[in-house]
PDB file of C-alpha atoms and ligand atoms in Angstrom:
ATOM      1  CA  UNK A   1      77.772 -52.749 145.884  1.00 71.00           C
ATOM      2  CA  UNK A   2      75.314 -55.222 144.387  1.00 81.00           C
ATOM      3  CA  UNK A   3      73.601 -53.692 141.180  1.00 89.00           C
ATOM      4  CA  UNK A   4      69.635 -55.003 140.921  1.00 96.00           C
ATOM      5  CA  UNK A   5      67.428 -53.128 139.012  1.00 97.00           C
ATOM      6  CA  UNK A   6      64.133 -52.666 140.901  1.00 97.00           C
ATOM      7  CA  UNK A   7      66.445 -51.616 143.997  1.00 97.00           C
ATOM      8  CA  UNK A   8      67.727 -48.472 141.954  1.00 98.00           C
ATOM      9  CA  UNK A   9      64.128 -47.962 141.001  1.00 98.00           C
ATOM     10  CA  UNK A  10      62.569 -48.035 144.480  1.00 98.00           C
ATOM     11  CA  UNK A  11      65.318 -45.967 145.642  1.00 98.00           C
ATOM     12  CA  UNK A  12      64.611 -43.848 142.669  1.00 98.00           C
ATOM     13  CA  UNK A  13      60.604 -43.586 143.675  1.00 98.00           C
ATOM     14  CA  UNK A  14      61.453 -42.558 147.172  1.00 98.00           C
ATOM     15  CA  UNK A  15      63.881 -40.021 146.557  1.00 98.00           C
ATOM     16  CA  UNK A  16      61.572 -38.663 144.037  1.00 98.00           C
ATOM     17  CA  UNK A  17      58.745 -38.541 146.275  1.00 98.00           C
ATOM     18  CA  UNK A  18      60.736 -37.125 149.434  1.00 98.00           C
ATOM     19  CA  UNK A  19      62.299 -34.358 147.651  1.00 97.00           C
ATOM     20  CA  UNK A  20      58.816 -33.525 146.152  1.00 97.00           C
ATOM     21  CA  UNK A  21      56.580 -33.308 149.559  1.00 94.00           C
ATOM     22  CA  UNK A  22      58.997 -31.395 150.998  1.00 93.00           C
ATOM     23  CA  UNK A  23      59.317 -29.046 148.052  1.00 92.00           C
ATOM     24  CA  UNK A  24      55.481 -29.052 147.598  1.00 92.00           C
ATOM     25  CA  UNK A  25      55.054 -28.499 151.523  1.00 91.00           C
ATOM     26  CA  UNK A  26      57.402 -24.940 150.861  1.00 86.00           C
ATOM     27  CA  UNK A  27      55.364 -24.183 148.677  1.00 87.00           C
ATOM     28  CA  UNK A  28      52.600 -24.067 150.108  1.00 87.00           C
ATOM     29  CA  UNK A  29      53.441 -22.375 153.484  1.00 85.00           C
ATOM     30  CA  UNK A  30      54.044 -19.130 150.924  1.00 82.00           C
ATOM     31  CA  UNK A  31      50.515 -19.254 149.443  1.00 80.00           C
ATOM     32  CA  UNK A  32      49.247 -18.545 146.023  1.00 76.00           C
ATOM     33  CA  UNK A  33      50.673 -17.196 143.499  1.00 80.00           C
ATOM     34  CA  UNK A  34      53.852 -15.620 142.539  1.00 84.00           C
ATOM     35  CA  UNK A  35      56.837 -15.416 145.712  1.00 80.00           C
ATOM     36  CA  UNK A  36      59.982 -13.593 145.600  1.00 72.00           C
ATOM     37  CA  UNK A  37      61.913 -11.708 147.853  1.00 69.00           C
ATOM     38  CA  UNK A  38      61.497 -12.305 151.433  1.00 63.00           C
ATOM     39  CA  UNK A  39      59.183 -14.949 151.313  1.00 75.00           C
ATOM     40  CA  UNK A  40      61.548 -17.406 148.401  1.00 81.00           C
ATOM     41  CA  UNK A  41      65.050 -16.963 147.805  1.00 80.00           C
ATOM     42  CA  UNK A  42      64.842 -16.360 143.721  1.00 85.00           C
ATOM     43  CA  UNK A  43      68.194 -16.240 141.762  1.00 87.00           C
ATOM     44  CA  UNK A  44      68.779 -16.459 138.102  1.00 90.00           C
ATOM     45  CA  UNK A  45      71.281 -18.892 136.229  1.00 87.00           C
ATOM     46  CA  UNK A  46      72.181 -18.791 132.504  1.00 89.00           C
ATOM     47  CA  UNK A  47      69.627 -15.659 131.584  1.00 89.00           C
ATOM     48  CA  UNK A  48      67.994 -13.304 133.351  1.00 90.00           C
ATOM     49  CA  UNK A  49      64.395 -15.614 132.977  1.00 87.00           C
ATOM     50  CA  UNK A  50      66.452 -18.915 134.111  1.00 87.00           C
ATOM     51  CA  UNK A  51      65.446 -19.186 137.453  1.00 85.00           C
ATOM     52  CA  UNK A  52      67.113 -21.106 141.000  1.00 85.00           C
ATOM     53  CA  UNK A  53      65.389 -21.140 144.471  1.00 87.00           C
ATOM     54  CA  UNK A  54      66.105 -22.525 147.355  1.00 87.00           C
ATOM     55  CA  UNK A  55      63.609 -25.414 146.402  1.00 89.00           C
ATOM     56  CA  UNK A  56      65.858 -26.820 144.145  1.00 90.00           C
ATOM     57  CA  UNK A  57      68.493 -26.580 146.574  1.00 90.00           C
ATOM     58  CA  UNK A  58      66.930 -28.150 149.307  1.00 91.00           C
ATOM     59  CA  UNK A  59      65.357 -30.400 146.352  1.00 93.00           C
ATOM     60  CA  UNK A  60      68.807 -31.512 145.571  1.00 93.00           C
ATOM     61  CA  UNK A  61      70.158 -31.731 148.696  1.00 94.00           C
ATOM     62  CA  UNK A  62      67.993 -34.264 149.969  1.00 95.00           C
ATOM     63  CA  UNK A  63      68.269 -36.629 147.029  1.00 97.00           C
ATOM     64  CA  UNK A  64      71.765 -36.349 147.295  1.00 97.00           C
ATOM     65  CA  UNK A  65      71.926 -36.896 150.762  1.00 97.00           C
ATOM     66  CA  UNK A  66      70.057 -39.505 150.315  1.00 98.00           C
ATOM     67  CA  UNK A  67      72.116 -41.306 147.673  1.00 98.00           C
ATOM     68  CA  UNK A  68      75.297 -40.910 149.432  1.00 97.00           C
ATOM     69  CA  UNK A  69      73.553 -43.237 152.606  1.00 97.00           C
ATOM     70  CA  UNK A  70      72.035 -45.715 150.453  1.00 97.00           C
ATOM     71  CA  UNK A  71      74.639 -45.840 147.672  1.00 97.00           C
ATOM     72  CA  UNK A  72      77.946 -44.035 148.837  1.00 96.00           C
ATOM     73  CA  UNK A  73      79.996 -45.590 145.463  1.00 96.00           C
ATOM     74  CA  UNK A  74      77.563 -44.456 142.941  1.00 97.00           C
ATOM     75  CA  UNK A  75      78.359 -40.887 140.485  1.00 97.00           C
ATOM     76  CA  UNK A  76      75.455 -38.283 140.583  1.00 97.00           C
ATOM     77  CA  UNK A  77      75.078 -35.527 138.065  1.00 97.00           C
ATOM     78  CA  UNK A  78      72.700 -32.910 139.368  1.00 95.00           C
ATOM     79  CA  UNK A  79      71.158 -29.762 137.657  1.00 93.00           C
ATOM     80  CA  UNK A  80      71.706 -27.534 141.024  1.00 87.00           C
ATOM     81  CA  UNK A  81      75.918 -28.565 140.779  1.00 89.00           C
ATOM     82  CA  UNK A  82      75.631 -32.082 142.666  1.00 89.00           C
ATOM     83  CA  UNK A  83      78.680 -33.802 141.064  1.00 92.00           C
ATOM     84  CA  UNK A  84      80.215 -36.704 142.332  1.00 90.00           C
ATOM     85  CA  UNK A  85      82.333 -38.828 140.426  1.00 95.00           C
ATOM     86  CA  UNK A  86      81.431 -42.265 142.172  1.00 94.00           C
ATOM     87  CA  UNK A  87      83.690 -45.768 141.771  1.00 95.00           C
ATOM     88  CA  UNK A  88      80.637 -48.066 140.870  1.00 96.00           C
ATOM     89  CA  UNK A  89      79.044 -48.461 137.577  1.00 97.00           C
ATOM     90  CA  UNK A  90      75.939 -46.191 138.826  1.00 98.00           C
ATOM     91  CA  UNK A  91      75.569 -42.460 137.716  1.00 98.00           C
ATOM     92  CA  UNK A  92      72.416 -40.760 139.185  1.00 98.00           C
ATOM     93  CA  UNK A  93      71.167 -37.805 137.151  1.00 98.00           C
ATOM     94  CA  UNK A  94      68.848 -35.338 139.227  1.00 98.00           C
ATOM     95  CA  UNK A  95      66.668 -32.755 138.591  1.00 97.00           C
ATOM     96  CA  UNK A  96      65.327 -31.679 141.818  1.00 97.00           C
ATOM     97  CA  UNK A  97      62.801 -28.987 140.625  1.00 97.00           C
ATOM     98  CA  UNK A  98      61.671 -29.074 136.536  1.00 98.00           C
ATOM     99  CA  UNK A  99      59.592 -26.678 136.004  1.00 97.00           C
ATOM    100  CA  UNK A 100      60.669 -23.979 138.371  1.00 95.00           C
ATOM    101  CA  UNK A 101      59.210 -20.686 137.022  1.00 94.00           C
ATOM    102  CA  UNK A 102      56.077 -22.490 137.529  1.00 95.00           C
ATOM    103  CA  UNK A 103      56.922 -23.608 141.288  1.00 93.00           C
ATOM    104  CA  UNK A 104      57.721 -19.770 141.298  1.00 92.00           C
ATOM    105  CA  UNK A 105      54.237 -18.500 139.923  1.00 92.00           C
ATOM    106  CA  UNK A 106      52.112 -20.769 141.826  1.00 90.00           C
ATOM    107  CA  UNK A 107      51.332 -23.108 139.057  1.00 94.00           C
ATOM    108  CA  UNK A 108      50.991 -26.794 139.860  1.00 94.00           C
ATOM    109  CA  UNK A 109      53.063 -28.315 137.317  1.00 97.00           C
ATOM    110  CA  UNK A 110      56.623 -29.017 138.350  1.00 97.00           C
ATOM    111  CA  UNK A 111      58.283 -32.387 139.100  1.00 98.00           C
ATOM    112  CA  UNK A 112      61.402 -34.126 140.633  1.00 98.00           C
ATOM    113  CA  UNK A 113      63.429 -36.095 138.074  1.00 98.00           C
ATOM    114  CA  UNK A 114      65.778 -39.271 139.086  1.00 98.00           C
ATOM    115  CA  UNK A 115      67.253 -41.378 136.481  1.00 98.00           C
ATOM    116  CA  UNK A 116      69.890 -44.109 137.071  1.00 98.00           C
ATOM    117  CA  UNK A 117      72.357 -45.306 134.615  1.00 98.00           C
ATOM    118  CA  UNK A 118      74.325 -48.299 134.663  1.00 97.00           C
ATOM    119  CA  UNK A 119      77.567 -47.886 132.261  1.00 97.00           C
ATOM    120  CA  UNK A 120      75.936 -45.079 131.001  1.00 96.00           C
ATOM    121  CA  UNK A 121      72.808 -46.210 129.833  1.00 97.00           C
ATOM    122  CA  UNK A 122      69.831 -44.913 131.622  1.00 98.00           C
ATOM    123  CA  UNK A 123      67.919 -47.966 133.429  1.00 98.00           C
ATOM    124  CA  UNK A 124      65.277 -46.326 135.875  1.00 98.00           C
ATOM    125  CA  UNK A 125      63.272 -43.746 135.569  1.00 98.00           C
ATOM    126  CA  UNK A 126      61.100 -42.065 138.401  1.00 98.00           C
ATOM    127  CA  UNK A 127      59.301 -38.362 137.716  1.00 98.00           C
ATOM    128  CA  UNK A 128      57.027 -37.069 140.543  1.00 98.00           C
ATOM    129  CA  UNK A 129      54.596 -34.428 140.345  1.00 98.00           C
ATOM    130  CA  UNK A 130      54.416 -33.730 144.198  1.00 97.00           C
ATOM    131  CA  UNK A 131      51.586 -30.989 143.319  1.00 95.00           C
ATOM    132  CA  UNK A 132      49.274 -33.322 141.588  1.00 97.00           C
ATOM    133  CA  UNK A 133      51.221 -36.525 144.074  1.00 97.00           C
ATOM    134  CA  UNK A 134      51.428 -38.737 141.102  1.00 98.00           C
ATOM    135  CA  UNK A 135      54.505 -40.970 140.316  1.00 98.00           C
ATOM    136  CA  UNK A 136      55.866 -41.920 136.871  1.00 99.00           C
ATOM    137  CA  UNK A 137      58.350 -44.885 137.258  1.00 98.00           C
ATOM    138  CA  UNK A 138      59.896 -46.932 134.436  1.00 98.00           C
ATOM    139  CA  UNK A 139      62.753 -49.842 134.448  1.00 98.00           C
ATOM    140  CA  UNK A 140      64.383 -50.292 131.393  1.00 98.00           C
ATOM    141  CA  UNK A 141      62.718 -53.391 129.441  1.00 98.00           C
ATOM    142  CA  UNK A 142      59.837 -53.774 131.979  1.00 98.00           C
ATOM    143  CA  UNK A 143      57.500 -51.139 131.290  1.00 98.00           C
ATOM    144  CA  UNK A 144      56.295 -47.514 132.630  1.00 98.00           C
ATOM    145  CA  UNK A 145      53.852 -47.000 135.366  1.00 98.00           C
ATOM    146  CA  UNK A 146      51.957 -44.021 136.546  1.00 98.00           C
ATOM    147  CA  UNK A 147      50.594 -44.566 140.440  1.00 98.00           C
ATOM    148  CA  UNK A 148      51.633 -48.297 140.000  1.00 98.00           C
ATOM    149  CA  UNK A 149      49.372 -48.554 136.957  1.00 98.00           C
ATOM    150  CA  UNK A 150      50.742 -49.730 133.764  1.00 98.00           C
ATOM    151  CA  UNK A 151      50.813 -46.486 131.108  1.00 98.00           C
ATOM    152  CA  UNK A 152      50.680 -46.341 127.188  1.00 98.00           C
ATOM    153  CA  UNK A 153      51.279 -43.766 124.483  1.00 98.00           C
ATOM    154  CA  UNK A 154      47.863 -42.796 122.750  1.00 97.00           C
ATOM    155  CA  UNK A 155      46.911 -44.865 119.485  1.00 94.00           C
ATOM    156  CA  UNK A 156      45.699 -43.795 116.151  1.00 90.00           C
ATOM    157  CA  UNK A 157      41.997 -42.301 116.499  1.00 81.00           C
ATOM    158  CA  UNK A 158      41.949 -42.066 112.824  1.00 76.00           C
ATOM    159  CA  UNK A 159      42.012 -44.709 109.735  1.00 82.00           C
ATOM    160  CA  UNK A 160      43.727 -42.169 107.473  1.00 83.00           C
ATOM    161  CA  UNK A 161      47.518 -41.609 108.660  1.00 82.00           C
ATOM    162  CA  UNK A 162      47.190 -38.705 106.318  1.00 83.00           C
ATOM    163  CA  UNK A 163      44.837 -37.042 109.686  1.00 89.00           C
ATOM    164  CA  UNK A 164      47.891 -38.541 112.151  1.00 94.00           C
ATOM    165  CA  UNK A 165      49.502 -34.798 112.130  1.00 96.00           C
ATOM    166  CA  UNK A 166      46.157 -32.877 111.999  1.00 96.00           C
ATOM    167  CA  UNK A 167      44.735 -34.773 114.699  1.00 95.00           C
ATOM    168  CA  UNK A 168      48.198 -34.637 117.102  1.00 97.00           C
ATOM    169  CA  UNK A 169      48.359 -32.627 119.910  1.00 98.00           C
ATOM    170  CA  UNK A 170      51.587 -31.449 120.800  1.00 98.00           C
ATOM    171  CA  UNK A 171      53.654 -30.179 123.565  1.00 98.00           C
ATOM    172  CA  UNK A 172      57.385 -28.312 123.403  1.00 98.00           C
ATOM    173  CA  UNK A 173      59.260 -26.088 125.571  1.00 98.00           C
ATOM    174  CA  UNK A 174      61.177 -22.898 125.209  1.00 98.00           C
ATOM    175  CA  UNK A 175      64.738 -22.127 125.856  1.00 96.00           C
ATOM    176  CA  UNK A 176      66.016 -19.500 128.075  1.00 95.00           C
ATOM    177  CA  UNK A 177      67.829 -17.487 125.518  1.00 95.00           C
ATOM    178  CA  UNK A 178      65.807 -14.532 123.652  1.00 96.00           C
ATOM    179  CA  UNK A 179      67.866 -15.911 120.481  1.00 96.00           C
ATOM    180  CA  UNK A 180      66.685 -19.519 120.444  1.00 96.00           C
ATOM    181  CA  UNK A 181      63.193 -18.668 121.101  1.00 97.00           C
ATOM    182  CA  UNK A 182      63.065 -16.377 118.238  1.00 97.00           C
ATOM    183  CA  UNK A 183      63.956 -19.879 116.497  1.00 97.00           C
ATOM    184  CA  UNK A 184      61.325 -21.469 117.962  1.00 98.00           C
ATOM    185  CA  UNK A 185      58.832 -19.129 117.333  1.00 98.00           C
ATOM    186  CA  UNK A 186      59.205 -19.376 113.793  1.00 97.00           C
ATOM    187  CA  UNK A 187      58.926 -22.916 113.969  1.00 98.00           C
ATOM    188  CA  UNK A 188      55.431 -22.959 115.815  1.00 98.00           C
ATOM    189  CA  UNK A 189      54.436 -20.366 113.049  1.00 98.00           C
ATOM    190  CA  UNK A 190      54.628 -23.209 110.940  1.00 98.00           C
ATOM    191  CA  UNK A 191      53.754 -26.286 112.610  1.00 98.00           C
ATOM    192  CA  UNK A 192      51.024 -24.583 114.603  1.00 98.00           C
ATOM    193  CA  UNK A 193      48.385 -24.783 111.529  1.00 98.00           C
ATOM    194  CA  UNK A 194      49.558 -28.633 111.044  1.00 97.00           C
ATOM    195  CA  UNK A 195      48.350 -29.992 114.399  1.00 98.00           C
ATOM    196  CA  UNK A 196      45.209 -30.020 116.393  1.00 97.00           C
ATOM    197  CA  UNK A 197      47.126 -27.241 119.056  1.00 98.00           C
ATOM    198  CA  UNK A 198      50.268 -27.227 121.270  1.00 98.00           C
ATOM    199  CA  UNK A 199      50.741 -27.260 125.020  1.00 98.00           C
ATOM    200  CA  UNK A 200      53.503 -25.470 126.841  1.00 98.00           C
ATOM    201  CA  UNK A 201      53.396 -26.994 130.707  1.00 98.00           C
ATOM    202  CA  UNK A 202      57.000 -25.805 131.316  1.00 98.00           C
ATOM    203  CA  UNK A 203      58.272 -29.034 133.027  1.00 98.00           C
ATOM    204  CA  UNK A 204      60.080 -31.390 130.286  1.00 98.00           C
ATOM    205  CA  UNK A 205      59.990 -34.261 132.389  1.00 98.00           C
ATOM    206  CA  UNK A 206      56.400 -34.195 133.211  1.00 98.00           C
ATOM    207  CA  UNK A 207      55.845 -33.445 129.086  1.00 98.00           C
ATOM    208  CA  UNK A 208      57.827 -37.085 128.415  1.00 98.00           C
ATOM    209  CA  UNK A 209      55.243 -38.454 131.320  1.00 98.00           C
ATOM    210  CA  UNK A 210      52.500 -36.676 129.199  1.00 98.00           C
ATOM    211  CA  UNK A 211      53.724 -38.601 126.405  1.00 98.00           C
ATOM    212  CA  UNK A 212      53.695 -41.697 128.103  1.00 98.00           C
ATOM    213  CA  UNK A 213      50.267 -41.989 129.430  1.00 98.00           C
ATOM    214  CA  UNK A 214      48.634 -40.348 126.438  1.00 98.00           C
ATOM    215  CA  UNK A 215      47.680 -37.072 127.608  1.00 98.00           C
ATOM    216  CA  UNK A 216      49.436 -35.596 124.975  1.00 98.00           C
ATOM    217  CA  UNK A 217      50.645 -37.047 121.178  1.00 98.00           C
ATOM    218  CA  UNK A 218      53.938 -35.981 121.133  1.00 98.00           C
ATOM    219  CA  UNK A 219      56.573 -33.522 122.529  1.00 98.00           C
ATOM    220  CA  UNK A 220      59.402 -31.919 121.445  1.00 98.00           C
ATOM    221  CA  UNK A 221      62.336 -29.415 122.623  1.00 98.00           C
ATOM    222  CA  UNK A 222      65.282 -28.276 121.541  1.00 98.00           C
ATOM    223  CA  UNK A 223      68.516 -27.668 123.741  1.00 97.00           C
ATOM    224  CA  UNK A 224      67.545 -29.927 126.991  1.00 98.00           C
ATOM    225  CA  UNK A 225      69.438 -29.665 129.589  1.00 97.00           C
ATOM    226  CA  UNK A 226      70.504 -34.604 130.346  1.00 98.00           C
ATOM    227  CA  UNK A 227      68.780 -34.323 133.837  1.00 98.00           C
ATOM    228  CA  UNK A 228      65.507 -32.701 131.960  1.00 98.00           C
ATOM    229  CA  UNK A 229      64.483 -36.115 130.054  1.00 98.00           C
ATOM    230  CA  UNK A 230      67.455 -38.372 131.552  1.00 98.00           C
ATOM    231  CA  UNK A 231      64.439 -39.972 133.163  1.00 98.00           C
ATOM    232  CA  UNK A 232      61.311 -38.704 131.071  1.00 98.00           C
ATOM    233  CA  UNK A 233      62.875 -40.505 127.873  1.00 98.00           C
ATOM    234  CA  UNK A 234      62.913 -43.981 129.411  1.00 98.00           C
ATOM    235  CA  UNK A 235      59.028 -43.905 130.826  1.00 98.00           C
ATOM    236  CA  UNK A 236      57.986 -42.206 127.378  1.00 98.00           C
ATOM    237  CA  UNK A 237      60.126 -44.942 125.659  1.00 98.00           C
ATOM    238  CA  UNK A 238      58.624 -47.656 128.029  1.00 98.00           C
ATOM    239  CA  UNK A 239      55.161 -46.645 127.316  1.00 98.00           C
ATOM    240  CA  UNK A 240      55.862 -47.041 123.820  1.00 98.00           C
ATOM    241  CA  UNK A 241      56.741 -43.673 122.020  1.00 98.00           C
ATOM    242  CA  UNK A 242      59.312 -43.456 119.665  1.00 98.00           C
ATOM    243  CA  UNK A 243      62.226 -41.300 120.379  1.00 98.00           C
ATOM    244  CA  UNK A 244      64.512 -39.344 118.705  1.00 98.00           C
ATOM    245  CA  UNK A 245      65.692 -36.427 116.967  1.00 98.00           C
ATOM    246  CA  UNK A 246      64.914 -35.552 113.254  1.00 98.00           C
ATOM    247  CA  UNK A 247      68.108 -36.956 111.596  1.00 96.00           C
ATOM    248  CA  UNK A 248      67.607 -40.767 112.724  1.00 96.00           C
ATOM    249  CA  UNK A 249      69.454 -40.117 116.235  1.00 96.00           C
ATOM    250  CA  UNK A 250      68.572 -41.123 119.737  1.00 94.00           C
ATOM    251  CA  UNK A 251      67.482 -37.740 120.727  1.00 96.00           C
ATOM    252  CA  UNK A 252      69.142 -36.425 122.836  1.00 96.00           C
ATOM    253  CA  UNK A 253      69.837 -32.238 124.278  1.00 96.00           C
ATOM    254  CA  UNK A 254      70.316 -31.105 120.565  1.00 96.00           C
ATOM    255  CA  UNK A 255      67.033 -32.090 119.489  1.00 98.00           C
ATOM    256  CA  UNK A 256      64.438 -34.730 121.279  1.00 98.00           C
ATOM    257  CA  UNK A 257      61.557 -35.879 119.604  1.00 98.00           C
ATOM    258  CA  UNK A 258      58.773 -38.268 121.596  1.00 98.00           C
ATOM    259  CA  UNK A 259      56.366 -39.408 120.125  1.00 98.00           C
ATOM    260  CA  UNK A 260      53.029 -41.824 120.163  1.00 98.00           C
ATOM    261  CA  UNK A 261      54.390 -44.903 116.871  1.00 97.00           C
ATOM    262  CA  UNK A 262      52.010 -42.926 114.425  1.00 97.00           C
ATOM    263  CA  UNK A 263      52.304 -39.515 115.170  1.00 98.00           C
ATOM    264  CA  UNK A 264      55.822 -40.044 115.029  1.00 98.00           C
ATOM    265  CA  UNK A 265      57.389 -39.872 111.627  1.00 97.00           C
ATOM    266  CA  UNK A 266      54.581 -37.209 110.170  1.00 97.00           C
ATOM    267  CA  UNK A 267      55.726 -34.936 113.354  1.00 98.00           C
ATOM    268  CA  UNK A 268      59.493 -35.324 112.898  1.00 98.00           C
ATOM    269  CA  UNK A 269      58.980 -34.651 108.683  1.00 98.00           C
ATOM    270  CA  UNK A 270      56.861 -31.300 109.740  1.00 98.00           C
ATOM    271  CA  UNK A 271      59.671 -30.363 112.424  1.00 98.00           C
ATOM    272  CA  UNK A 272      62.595 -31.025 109.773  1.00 98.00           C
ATOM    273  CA  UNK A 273      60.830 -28.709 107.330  1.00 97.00           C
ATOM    274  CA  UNK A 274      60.648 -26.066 109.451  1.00 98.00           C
ATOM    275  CA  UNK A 275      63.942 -26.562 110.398  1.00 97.00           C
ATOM    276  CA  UNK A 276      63.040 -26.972 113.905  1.00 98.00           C
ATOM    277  CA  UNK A 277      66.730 -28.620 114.834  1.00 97.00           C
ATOM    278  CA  UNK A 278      68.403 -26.105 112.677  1.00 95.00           C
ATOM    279  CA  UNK A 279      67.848 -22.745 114.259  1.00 92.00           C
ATOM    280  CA  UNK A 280      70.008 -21.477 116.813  1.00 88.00           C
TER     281      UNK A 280
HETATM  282  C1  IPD B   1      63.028 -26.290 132.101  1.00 76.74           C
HETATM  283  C2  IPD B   1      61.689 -26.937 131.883  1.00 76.74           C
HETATM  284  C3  IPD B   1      60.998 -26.351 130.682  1.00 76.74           C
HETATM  285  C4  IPD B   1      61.829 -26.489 129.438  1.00 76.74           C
HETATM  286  C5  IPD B   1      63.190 -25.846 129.657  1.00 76.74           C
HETATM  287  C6  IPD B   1      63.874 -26.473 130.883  1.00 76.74           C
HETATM  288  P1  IPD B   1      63.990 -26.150 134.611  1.00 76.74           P
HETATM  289  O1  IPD B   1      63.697 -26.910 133.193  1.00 76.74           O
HETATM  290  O2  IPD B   1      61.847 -28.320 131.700  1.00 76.74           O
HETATM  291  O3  IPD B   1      59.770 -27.002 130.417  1.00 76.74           O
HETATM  292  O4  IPD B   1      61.183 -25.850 128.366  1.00 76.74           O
HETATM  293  O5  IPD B   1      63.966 -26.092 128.495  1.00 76.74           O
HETATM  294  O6  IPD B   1      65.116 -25.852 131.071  1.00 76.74           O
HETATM  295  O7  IPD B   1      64.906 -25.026 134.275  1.00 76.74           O
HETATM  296  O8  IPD B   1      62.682 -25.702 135.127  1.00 76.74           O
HETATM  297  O9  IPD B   1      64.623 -27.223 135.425  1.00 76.74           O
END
């Protein structure tokens, strides 16, 4: 099967944006607030806080259904179990629902993640807030878009880099595991009094969109799950943030740093000195 580019991504966008109505459409027939119980089938996954509904089943179900019609050859690597090994060059990573404690709790930030790799390097990118029904798309080399419109990373508001840090705002995530959070904690106790605040939304993917079309100055997590910034990490990267972790890597699920180009290096030299990559 032919491999072009702007088919994976429009078969991306769809996916992305069917999984996410439907999801979206649940969620609303059970009403604000948060469900549980009879109304939402809730399990847990790695800790008792790590949470699975039948959302991101159905979520995943559909994109993978999906796939194997308009690609039956490709690999897909899905957060819900979705693995196929595939006989192209294609590998589909999937998260169906990031962000599902809020999808649990009522709160409207949550997303479907699709990212394609050819030969294992990650060429499309589609995120989809189905709550606020906006679409973050990028193709490797060709830019990130957010509703169609062309998206950039924020740019220096002040003419001392020295006020880069102080004027950053900043969003990270949390891990599941009452150990690593104690880590993390410790970090925000001292990069907290560096920045200008932090934002936790709880959806990685839609933090690496935030990234991307400057509603935040930078993001960072430790211990990502691939199919949490799989896609997030091109559009960021496409809208011009700098990626990476704090040792001159990628980025990747030990560490990921994004980043608008000056907020950047001051960020990842606060983060290293608290030992932010360090920490269990
Ligand atoms: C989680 C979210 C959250 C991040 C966690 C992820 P999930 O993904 O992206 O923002 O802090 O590390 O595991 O479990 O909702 O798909």
């Amino acid at each position: 099967m032919n491999i072009d580019q702007d088919d994976l991504l429009e078969l991306a966008c769809r996916l992305a944006i069917r999984a996410g109505d439907a999801a979206q459409t649940r969620r609303e027939e059970l009403g604000i607030g948060l469900v549980v119980g009879d109304t939402l089938v809730v399990e847990t996954k790695s800790t008792s806080i790590d949470l699975v509904t039948e959302v991101d089943r159905v979520a995943e179900a559909t994109i993978v259904g999906g796939l194997a019609d308009a690609r039956p050859d490709d690999g897909v690597l899905g957060e819900e179990g979705a693995s196929v090994a595939g006989t192209s060059r294609v590998r589909w990573i999937i998260d169906p629902i990031d962000g599902t404690t809020n999808l649990v709790y009522g709160i409207p930030s949550y997303s479907v993640s699709i990212a394609a790799e050819v030969d294992g390097a990650v060429i499309v990118g589609a995120v989809y807030d189905p709550a606020g029904e906006v679409l973050f798309a990028a193709a490797a080399g060709r830019g990130a878009t957010r509703n169609g419109e062309p998206v950039a990373c924020t740019s220096p508001r002040a003419t001392d880099p020295t006020a880069h840090l102080a004027q950053a705002l900043v969003a990270t995530g949390f891990g599941f595991s009452a150990n690593r959070r104690r880590g993390q904690a410790e970090v925000l106790v001292t990069l907290l009094p560096q920045i200008r605040d932090i934002r936790r939304f709880g959806s990685a993917a839609l933090d690496l969109c935030s990234v991307a079309c400057g509603r935040v100055d930078g993001y960072y997590e430790k211990g990502l799950n691939y199919w949490d910034y799989a896609a997030g990490r091109l559009i960021a990267s496409e809208a011009g943030a700098v990626l990476g972790d704090l040792r001159g890597g990628p980025g990747d699920s030990t560490f990921l740093l994004a980043a608008a180009p000056h907020v950047f290096e001051p960020l990842r030299s606060a983060l290293r000195s608290a030992d932010a990559d360090e920490r269990p």
